[in-house]
PDB file of C-alpha atoms in Angstrom:
ATOM      1  CA  MET A   1      99.736 108.339  71.054  1.00  0.00           C
ATOM      2  CA  LEU A   2      98.139 111.201  72.989  1.00  0.00           C
ATOM      3  CA  LEU A   3      97.390 108.951  75.939  1.00  0.00           C
ATOM      4  CA  LYS A   4     100.942 107.610  75.940  1.00  0.00           C
ATOM      5  CA  GLN A   5     102.212 111.191  75.947  1.00  0.00           C
ATOM      6  CA  PHE A   6      99.845 112.043  78.811  1.00  0.00           C
ATOM      7  CA  ASN A   7     100.999 109.029  80.814  1.00  0.00           C
ATOM      8  CA  GLU A   8     104.653 109.890  80.304  1.00  0.00           C
ATOM      9  CA  THR A   9     104.221 113.535  81.259  1.00  0.00           C
ATOM     10  CA  LEU A  10     101.437 113.611  83.824  1.00  0.00           C
ATOM     11  CA  GLY A  11     100.307 110.074  84.629  1.00  0.00           C
ATOM     12  CA  GLN A  12     103.428 109.269  86.589  1.00  0.00           C
ATOM     13  CA  GLU A  13     103.427 112.721  88.158  1.00  0.00           C
ATOM     14  CA  PHE A  14      99.792 112.237  89.176  1.00  0.00           C
ATOM     15  CA  HIS A  15     100.529 108.977  91.004  1.00  0.00           C
ATOM     16  CA  ALA A  16     103.566 110.494  92.709  1.00  0.00           C
ATOM     17  CA  ASN A  17     101.545 113.534  93.821  1.00  0.00           C
ATOM     18  CA  ALA A  18      98.674 111.389  95.115  1.00  0.00           C
ATOM     19  CA  ARG A  19     101.032 109.132  97.066  1.00  0.00           C
ATOM     20  CA  ASN A  20     103.058 112.065  98.400  1.00  0.00           C
ATOM     21  CA  THR A  21      99.933 113.893  99.582  1.00  0.00           C
ATOM     22  CA  ARG A  22      98.658 110.779 101.340  1.00  0.00           C
ATOM     23  CA  LEU A  23     102.007 110.216 103.072  1.00  0.00           C
ATOM     24  CA  LYS A  24     102.311 113.845 104.173  1.00  0.00           C
ATOM     25  CA  THR A  25      98.730 113.863 105.456  1.00  0.00           C
ATOM     26  CA  ASP A  26      99.202 110.601 107.366  1.00  0.00           C
ATOM     27  CA  SER A  27     102.404 111.971 108.905  1.00  0.00           C
ATOM     28  CA  LEU A  28     100.699 115.219 109.900  1.00  0.00           C
ATOM     29  CA  ILE A  29      97.829 113.307 111.535  1.00  0.00           C
ATOM     30  CA  LYS A  30     100.188 110.968 113.399  1.00  0.00           C
ATOM     31  CA  ASN A  31     102.449 113.759 114.634  1.00  0.00           C
ATOM     32  CA  SER A  32      99.626 116.031 115.735  1.00  0.00           C
ATOM     33  CA  ALA A  33      97.886 113.202 117.587  1.00  0.00           C
ATOM     34  CA  GLU A  34     100.908 112.798 119.835  1.00  0.00           C
ATOM     35  CA  ARG A  35     101.246 116.450 120.878  1.00  0.00           C
ATOM     36  CA  GLU A  36      99.615 119.857 120.827  1.00  0.00           C
ATOM     37  CA  VAL A  37      98.723 121.210 117.397  1.00  0.00           C
ATOM     38  CA  THR A  38     100.851 124.174 116.402  1.00  0.00           C
ATOM     39  CA  LYS A  39     100.302 127.030 114.013  1.00  0.00           C
ATOM     40  CA  GLN A  40     102.842 125.324 111.755  1.00  0.00           C
ATOM     41  CA  ASP A  41     100.618 122.209 111.610  1.00  0.00           C
ATOM     42  CA  MET A  42      97.738 124.396 110.501  1.00  0.00           C
ATOM     43  CA  GLU A  43      99.898 126.035 107.851  1.00  0.00           C
ATOM     44  CA  LEU A  44     101.091 122.643 106.596  1.00  0.00           C
ATOM     45  CA  ALA A  45      97.528 121.365 106.260  1.00  0.00           C
ATOM     46  CA  SER A  46      96.595 124.493 104.333  1.00  0.00           C
ATOM     47  CA  GLN A  47      99.677 124.129 102.134  1.00  0.00           C
ATOM     48  CA  TYR A  48      98.809 120.489 101.349  1.00  0.00           C
ATOM     49  CA  MET A  49      95.282 121.517 100.387  1.00  0.00           C
ATOM     50  CA  ASN A  50      96.608 124.235  98.078  1.00  0.00           C
ATOM     51  CA  GLU A  51      99.101 121.811  96.490  1.00  0.00           C
ATOM     52  CA  LEU A  52      96.360 119.272  95.923  1.00  0.00           C
ATOM     53  CA  LYS A  53      94.073 121.880  94.365  1.00  0.00           C
ATOM     54  CA  GLY A  54      96.898 122.996  92.059  1.00  0.00           C
ATOM     55  CA  ASN A  55      97.603 119.397  91.029  1.00  0.00           C
ATOM     56  CA  LEU A  56      93.919 118.803  90.332  1.00  0.00           C
ATOM     57  CA  ASP A  57      93.630 121.940  88.219  1.00  0.00           C
ATOM     58  CA  LYS A  58      96.729 120.979  86.218  1.00  0.00           C
ATOM     59  CA  MET A  59      95.505 117.416  85.658  1.00  0.00           C
ATOM     60  CA  VAL A  60      92.047 118.482  84.484  1.00  0.00           C
ATOM     61  CA  LEU A  61      93.526 121.143  82.193  1.00  0.00           C
ATOM     62  CA  GLU A  62      95.923 118.657  80.589  1.00  0.00           C
ATOM     63  CA  LEU A  63      93.198 116.042  80.138  1.00  0.00           C
ATOM     64  CA  ASN A  64      90.948 118.659  78.552  1.00  0.00           C
ATOM     65  CA  ASN A  65      93.802 119.726  76.254  1.00  0.00           C
ATOM     66  CA  LEU A  66      94.106 116.165  74.958  1.00  0.00           C
ATOM     67  CA  LYS A  67      90.502 116.353  73.725  1.00  0.00           C
ATOM     68  CA  LEU A  68      90.113 112.595  74.008  1.00  0.00           C
ATOM     69  CA  LYS A  69      86.636 111.495  72.984  1.00  0.00           C
ATOM     70  CA  HIS A  70      86.976 107.792  73.734  1.00  0.00           C
ATOM     71  CA  PRO A  71      84.520 106.679  76.464  1.00  0.00           C
ATOM     72  CA  LEU A  72      87.363 105.150  78.491  1.00  0.00           C
ATOM     73  CA  ALA A  73      89.287 108.423  78.290  1.00  0.00           C
ATOM     74  CA  LEU A  74      86.244 110.283  79.554  1.00  0.00           C
ATOM     75  CA  ASP A  75      85.903 107.758  82.387  1.00  0.00           C
ATOM     76  CA  LEU A  76      89.583 108.200  83.167  1.00  0.00           C
ATOM     77  CA  ARG A  77      89.238 111.979  83.373  1.00  0.00           C
ATOM     78  CA  GLU A  78      86.152 111.690  85.580  1.00  0.00           C
ATOM     79  CA  ASP A  79      87.796 109.141  87.897  1.00  0.00           C
ATOM     80  CA  LEU A  80      90.941 111.256  88.255  1.00  0.00           C
ATOM     81  CA  ASN A  81      88.849 114.293  89.029  1.00  0.00           C
ATOM     82  CA  GLU A  82      86.779 112.409  91.619  1.00  0.00           C
ATOM     83  CA  MET A  83      89.894 110.941  93.210  1.00  0.00           C
ATOM     84  CA  TYR A  84      91.465 114.347  93.692  1.00  0.00           C
ATOM     85  CA  HIS A  85      88.214 115.673  95.130  1.00  0.00           C
ATOM     86  CA  LEU A  86      88.116 112.759  97.576  1.00  0.00           C
ATOM     87  CA  MET A  87      91.685 113.503  98.619  1.00  0.00           C
ATOM     88  CA  TYR A  88      90.769 117.153  99.068  1.00  0.00           C
ATOM     89  CA  LYS A  89      87.780 116.137 101.211  1.00  0.00           C
ATOM     90  CA  MET A  90      90.080 113.998 103.342  1.00  0.00           C
ATOM     91  CA  LEU A  91      92.418 116.954 103.812  1.00  0.00           C
ATOM     92  CA  GLU A  92      89.471 119.158 104.789  1.00  0.00           C
ATOM     93  CA  ILE A  93      88.578 116.702 107.558  1.00  0.00           C
ATOM     94  CA  VAL A  94      92.185 116.698 108.768  1.00  0.00           C
ATOM     95  CA  ASN A  95      92.336 120.479 108.579  1.00  0.00           C
ATOM     96  CA  ASN A  96      89.101 120.855 110.571  1.00  0.00           C
ATOM     97  CA  ALA A  97      90.285 118.402 113.229  1.00  0.00           C
ATOM     98  CA  LEU A  98      93.629 120.175 113.516  1.00  0.00           C
ATOM     99  CA  TYR A  99      91.898 123.537 113.800  1.00  0.00           C
ATOM    100  CA  LEU A 100      89.633 122.320 116.600  1.00  0.00           C
ATOM    101  CA  LYS A 101      92.587 120.799 118.428  1.00  0.00           C
ATOM    102  CA  TYR A 102      94.593 124.003 117.898  1.00  0.00           C
ATOM    103  CA  GLN A 103      91.711 125.974 119.430  1.00  0.00           C
ATOM    104  CA  GLY A 104      91.781 123.637 122.431  1.00  0.00           C
ATOM    105  CA  ILE A 105      88.417 122.092 121.612  1.00  0.00           C
ATOM    106  CA  GLU A 106      88.377 118.429 122.552  1.00  0.00           C
ATOM    107  CA  LEU A 107      86.356 116.156 120.277  1.00  0.00           C
ATOM    108  CA  SER A 108      84.045 113.596 121.806  1.00  0.00           C
ATOM    109  CA  LYS A 109      84.854 109.917 121.335  1.00  0.00           C
ATOM    110  CA  GLU A 110      81.779 109.601 119.132  1.00  0.00           C
ATOM    111  CA  ARG A 111      82.908 112.472 116.894  1.00  0.00           C
ATOM    112  CA  LYS A 112      86.432 111.033 116.668  1.00  0.00           C
ATOM    113  CA  LYS A 113      84.963 107.675 115.693  1.00  0.00           C
ATOM    114  CA  GLU A 114      82.763 109.364 113.049  1.00  0.00           C
ATOM    115  CA  MET A 115      85.788 111.141 111.622  1.00  0.00           C
ATOM    116  CA  ASP A 116      87.856 107.945 111.614  1.00  0.00           C
ATOM    117  CA  ASN A 117      85.053 106.106 109.828  1.00  0.00           C
ATOM    118  CA  GLU A 118      84.661 108.924 107.314  1.00  0.00           C
ATOM    119  CA  MET A 119      88.411 108.943 106.656  1.00  0.00           C
ATOM    120  CA  ALA A 120      88.449 105.153 106.236  1.00  0.00           C
ATOM    121  CA  SER A 121      85.522 105.383 103.822  1.00  0.00           C
ATOM    122  CA  ILE A 122      87.231 108.097 101.790  1.00  0.00           C
ATOM    123  CA  LYS A 123      90.491 106.127 101.688  1.00  0.00           C
ATOM    124  CA  GLN A 124      88.570 103.095 100.401  1.00  0.00           C
ATOM    125  CA  GLN A 125      86.845 105.227  97.759  1.00  0.00           C
ATOM    126  CA  ILE A 126      90.240 106.577  96.695  1.00  0.00           C
ATOM    127  CA  GLN A 127      91.594 103.017  96.402  1.00  0.00           C
ATOM    128  CA  ASN A 128      88.575 102.061  94.293  1.00  0.00           C
ATOM    129  CA  LYS A 129      89.083 105.099  92.050  1.00  0.00           C
ATOM    130  CA  MET A 130      92.788 104.277  91.696  1.00  0.00           C
ATOM    131  CA  SER A 131      91.833 100.787  90.525  1.00  0.00           C
ATOM    132  CA  ALA A 132      89.346 102.257  88.050  1.00  0.00           C
ATOM    133  CA  VAL A 133      91.964 104.720  86.775  1.00  0.00           C
ATOM    134  CA  LYS A 134      94.495 101.937  86.328  1.00  0.00           C
ATOM    135  CA  TYR A 135      91.955  99.783  84.488  1.00  0.00           C
ATOM    136  CA  SER A 136      90.893 102.613  82.149  1.00  0.00           C
ATOM    137  CA  ALA A 137      94.502 103.560  81.409  1.00  0.00           C
ATOM    138  CA  GLU A 138      95.464  99.934  80.704  1.00  0.00           C
ATOM    139  CA  GLU A 139      92.456  99.425  78.420  1.00  0.00           C
ATOM    140  CA  LEU A 140      93.194 102.630  76.530  1.00  0.00           C
ATOM    141  CA  ALA A 141      96.842 101.642  76.164  1.00  0.00           C
ATOM    142  CA  ARG A 142      95.818  98.186  74.933  1.00  0.00           C
ATOM    143  CA  GLU A 143      93.497  99.710  72.340  1.00  0.00           C
ATOM    144  CA  ALA A 144      96.157 102.212  71.286  1.00  0.00           C
ATOM    145  CA  ASN A 145      98.688  99.402  70.807  1.00  0.00           C
ATOM    146  CA  THR A 146      96.313  97.366  68.628  1.00  0.00           C
ATOM    147  CA  LYS A 147      95.700 100.265  66.243  1.00  0.00           C
TER     148      LYS A 147
END
């Protein structure tokens, strides 16, 4: 019952926030790659990071309020937390790259490749965490429905 309530109130919101952040970040990267980085780009990156941090804090608080003791619920909370931290790390990389570009500092091809690889790795980790979250939520829902 508690998990169903969580899913209805925050689970859907969580997925929407995660998707929205990824789309906004991808758009910011694409747009700034095609032109000079502006102060507005820097402010947007900072805003996205603050939004993500706020979403993470809200999610963790709500999960803690549920006081779920089931091992799958604990895994779910940990995976959600890790996924948000990975998204925050990805935004930090974007923010740093935008800042350097804004300052007129050109990154070497090697450094760009490192950053691209790091971003790809983080995106894959996020996908893996999303799969783990989905699995844990489905298993918890299945158990809740059998009781």
